[in-house]
CSV table of C-alpha atoms in Angstrom, one decimal:
chain,number,residue,atom,x,y,z
A,213,MET,CA,-30.6,-6.6,0.5
A,214,ALA,CA,-28.8,-8.6,-2.2
A,215,SER,CA,-25.9,-10.9,-1.5
A,216,VAL,CA,-23.1,-12.5,-3.5
A,217,ASN,CA,-21.4,-15.8,-3.1
A,218,LYS,CA,-18.8,-15.9,-5.9
A,219,VAL,CA,-15.3,-17.4,-6.1
A,220,ILE,CA,-12.8,-17.0,-8.9
A,221,LEU,CA,-9.7,-19.2,-9.0
A,222,ILE,CA,-6.9,-19.9,-11.4
A,223,GLY,CA,-4.8,-22.9,-10.4
A,224,ASN,CA,-3.5,-26.3,-11.2
A,225,LEU,CA,-5.1,-29.7,-10.5
A,226,GLY,CA,-3.3,-31.4,-7.6
A,227,LYS,CA,-4.3,-34.9,-8.9
A,228,ASP,CA,-6.5,-36.5,-11.5
A,229,PRO,CA,-10.2,-35.7,-11.0
A,230,GLU,CA,-12.5,-38.3,-9.4
A,231,ILE,CA,-15.7,-38.9,-11.3
A,232,ARG,CA,-18.9,-40.3,-9.8
A,233,TYR,CA,-22.5,-40.3,-11.0
A,234,THR,CA,-25.8,-39.4,-9.4
A,235,GLN,CA,-28.6,-42.0,-9.5
A,236,GLY,CA,-29.9,-40.2,-12.6
A,237,GLY,CA,-26.6,-40.6,-14.4
A,238,GLU,CA,-25.3,-37.0,-14.1
A,239,PRO,CA,-21.6,-36.8,-13.6
A,240,ILE,CA,-19.9,-35.1,-10.6
A,241,ALA,CA,-16.2,-34.3,-10.8
A,242,ASN,CA,-14.1,-33.7,-7.6
A,243,PHE,CA,-10.5,-32.5,-7.6
A,244,SER,CA,-8.0,-30.5,-5.6
A,245,LEU,CA,-6.9,-27.2,-7.0
A,246,ALA,CA,-3.6,-25.5,-6.0
A,247,THR,CA,-3.3,-21.7,-6.1
A,248,SER,CA,0.0,-20.1,-5.4
A,249,GLU,CA,1.3,-16.7,-4.6
A,250,SER,CA,4.8,-15.5,-4.3
A,251,TRP,CA,6.4,-12.3,-2.9
A,252,THR,CA,9.6,-10.9,-1.6
A,253,ASP,CA,9.8,-10.4,2.1
A,254,LYS,CA,11.4,-7.4,3.9
A,255,SER,CA,14.8,-9.2,4.0
A,256,GLY,CA,14.7,-9.8,0.2
A,257,GLN,CA,14.0,-13.5,0.4
A,258,LYS,CA,11.5,-14.9,-2.1
A,259,GLN,CA,8.5,-16.5,-0.4
A,260,GLU,CA,5.8,-18.7,-1.8
A,261,ARG,CA,2.6,-20.0,-0.4
A,262,THR,CA,0.2,-22.6,-2.0
A,263,GLU,CA,-3.4,-22.9,-0.9
A,264,TRP,CA,-5.4,-26.1,-1.7
A,265,HIS,CA,-9.1,-25.9,-2.6
A,266,ARG,CA,-11.6,-28.8,-2.9
A,267,VAL,CA,-13.6,-28.3,-6.1
A,268,GLU,CA,-16.9,-30.0,-7.0
A,269,VAL,CA,-18.2,-29.7,-10.6
A,270,PHE,CA,-21.6,-30.9,-11.8
A,271,GLY,CA,-23.3,-31.7,-15.2
A,272,LYS,CA,-21.8,-31.1,-18.6
A,273,THR,CA,-18.9,-29.2,-17.1
A,274,ALA,CA,-18.0,-32.3,-15.1
A,275,GLN,CA,-17.9,-34.2,-18.4
A,276,VAL,CA,-15.3,-31.7,-19.7
A,277,VAL,CA,-13.3,-32.2,-16.5
A,278,ARG,CA,-13.5,-36.0,-17.0
A,279,ASP,CA,-12.4,-35.9,-20.6
A,280,TYR,CA,-9.8,-33.1,-20.6
A,281,CYS,CA,-8.4,-32.5,-17.1
A,282,GLN,CA,-5.6,-34.4,-15.3
A,283,LYS,CA,-3.0,-33.6,-12.6
A,284,GLY,CA,-1.2,-30.4,-13.4
A,285,LYS,CA,-3.8,-29.0,-15.8
A,286,GLN,CA,-4.3,-25.2,-15.3
A,287,VAL,CA,-7.9,-24.1,-15.1
A,288,TYR,CA,-9.9,-20.9,-14.5
A,289,LEU,CA,-13.1,-21.4,-12.6
A,290,GLU,CA,-16.0,-19.4,-11.3
A,291,GLY,CA,-18.2,-20.9,-8.6
A,292,SER,CA,-19.5,-20.5,-5.1
A,293,ILE,CA,-18.1,-21.4,-1.7
A,294,ARG,CA,-20.0,-24.2,0.1
A,295,TYR,CA,-19.6,-25.2,3.7
A,296,ASP,CA,-20.8,-28.8,4.4
A,297,GLU,CA,-21.4,-30.2,7.8
A,298,TRP,CA,-22.3,-33.8,8.7
A,299,ASN,CA,-21.9,-36.5,11.4
A,300,ASP,CA,-19.6,-39.4,10.6
A,301,LYS,CA,-20.4,-43.0,11.5
A,302,ASP,CA,-19.0,-42.5,15.0
A,303,GLY,CA,-21.2,-39.4,15.6
A,304,ASN,CA,-18.4,-36.9,15.3
A,305,LYS,CA,-19.3,-33.6,13.6
A,306,LYS,CA,-17.3,-33.1,10.4
A,307,TYR,CA,-16.9,-30.0,8.2
A,308,MET,CA,-15.7,-29.4,4.7
A,309,THR,CA,-15.3,-26.3,2.6
A,310,LYS,CA,-15.7,-26.8,-1.2
A,311,ILE,CA,-15.8,-24.6,-4.3
A,312,ARG,CA,-18.9,-25.6,-6.2
A,313,VAL,CA,-19.1,-25.2,-10.0
A,314,SER,CA,-22.7,-25.6,-10.9
A,315,GLY,CA,-25.4,-23.5,-12.5
A,316,PRO,CA,-25.6,-20.5,-14.8
A,317,ASN,CA,-23.3,-18.3,-12.8
A,318,SER,CA,-20.5,-20.9,-12.8
A,319,ARG,CA,-17.9,-21.7,-15.4
A,320,LEU,CA,-14.7,-23.6,-15.9
A,321,VAL,CA,-12.1,-22.7,-18.6
A,322,LEU,CA,-9.2,-24.9,-19.5
A,323,LEU,CA,-5.9,-23.0,-19.7
A,324,GLY,CA,-2.5,-23.8,-21.1
A,325,SER,CA,-1.6,-25.7,-24.2
A,326,ARG,CA,-2.5,-29.3,-25.0
A,327,GLY,CA,0.9,-30.5,-23.6
A,328,GLU,CA,0.6,-28.8,-20.2
A,329,GLY,CA,-1.2,-31.2,-17.9
A,330,GLY,CA,-3.4,-32.7,-20.6
A,331,GLY,CA,-6.6,-31.4,-22.0
A,332,GLY,CA,-6.8,-29.0,-24.9
A,333,ALA,CA,-8.1,-25.5,-24.7
A,334,ARG,CA,-6.5,-22.5,-26.2
A,335,GLY,CA,-5.3,-19.6,-24.1
A,336,GLY,CA,-2.6,-18.3,-21.8
A,337,GLY,CA,-0.7,-20.4,-19.4
A,338,ALA,CA,2.9,-19.9,-20.5
A,339,GLY,CA,5.3,-20.9,-17.8
A,340,VAL,CA,2.9,-23.1,-15.8
A,341,SER,CA,4.6,-24.9,-13.1
A,342,GLU,CA,3.2,-28.0,-11.4
A,343,PRO,CA,2.3,-27.6,-7.7
A,344,GLY,CA,3.6,-29.8,-5.0
A,345,PRO,CA,1.5,-32.7,-3.7
A,346,PRO,CA,-1.6,-31.9,-1.7
A,347,PRO,CA,-1.4,-32.2,2.1
A,348,ALA,CA,-1.8,-35.7,3.5
A,349,ASP,CA,-5.3,-34.8,5.0
A,350,GLU,CA,-6.6,-34.0,1.5
A,351,ASP,CA,-9.0,-36.9,1.1
A,352,PHE,CA,-11.7,-37.0,-1.6
A,353,LYS,CA,-13.2,-40.4,-0.7
A,354,VAL,CA,-16.8,-39.8,-1.3
A,355,SER,CA,-19.8,-41.9,-0.5
A,356,ASP,CA,-23.4,-41.6,-1.6
A,357,ASP,CA,-24.2,-40.0,1.8
A,358,ASP,CA,-22.2,-36.9,0.6
A,359,VAL,CA,-24.5,-36.3,-2.4
A,360,PRO,CA,-27.0,-33.7,-1.2
A,361,PHE,CA,-29.9,-35.2,-3.3
């Protein structure tokens, strides 16, 4: 039986991407992405909820992120969901969920105009609003131990 691990998101970068490099010199870009939804509840009040996603981009696509993306930039991405588990220096088990953009079934498209959050790809994005700051526990401090190779 076949299976599918595919994530499609359109959102705004919550902060400038962090770039690091493998020992072989390949770039890896990490950033937080905000996706928002709004609705009107039963009492007629407008409601909004923002979800924060950790995104990890590899290879040439990471170079595009490095060169053209900054806080507030709207992007479309296709990737896969990844659940990482490790023990910290004190032996506590840690978990992290990431969206991984790597390989032939992944893509990242810059949206918005050149003036909206930096970068420069053509496309929609009219009326893009910048999301609020990421939650305080949103921490992208990465060490070489986090690289799976």
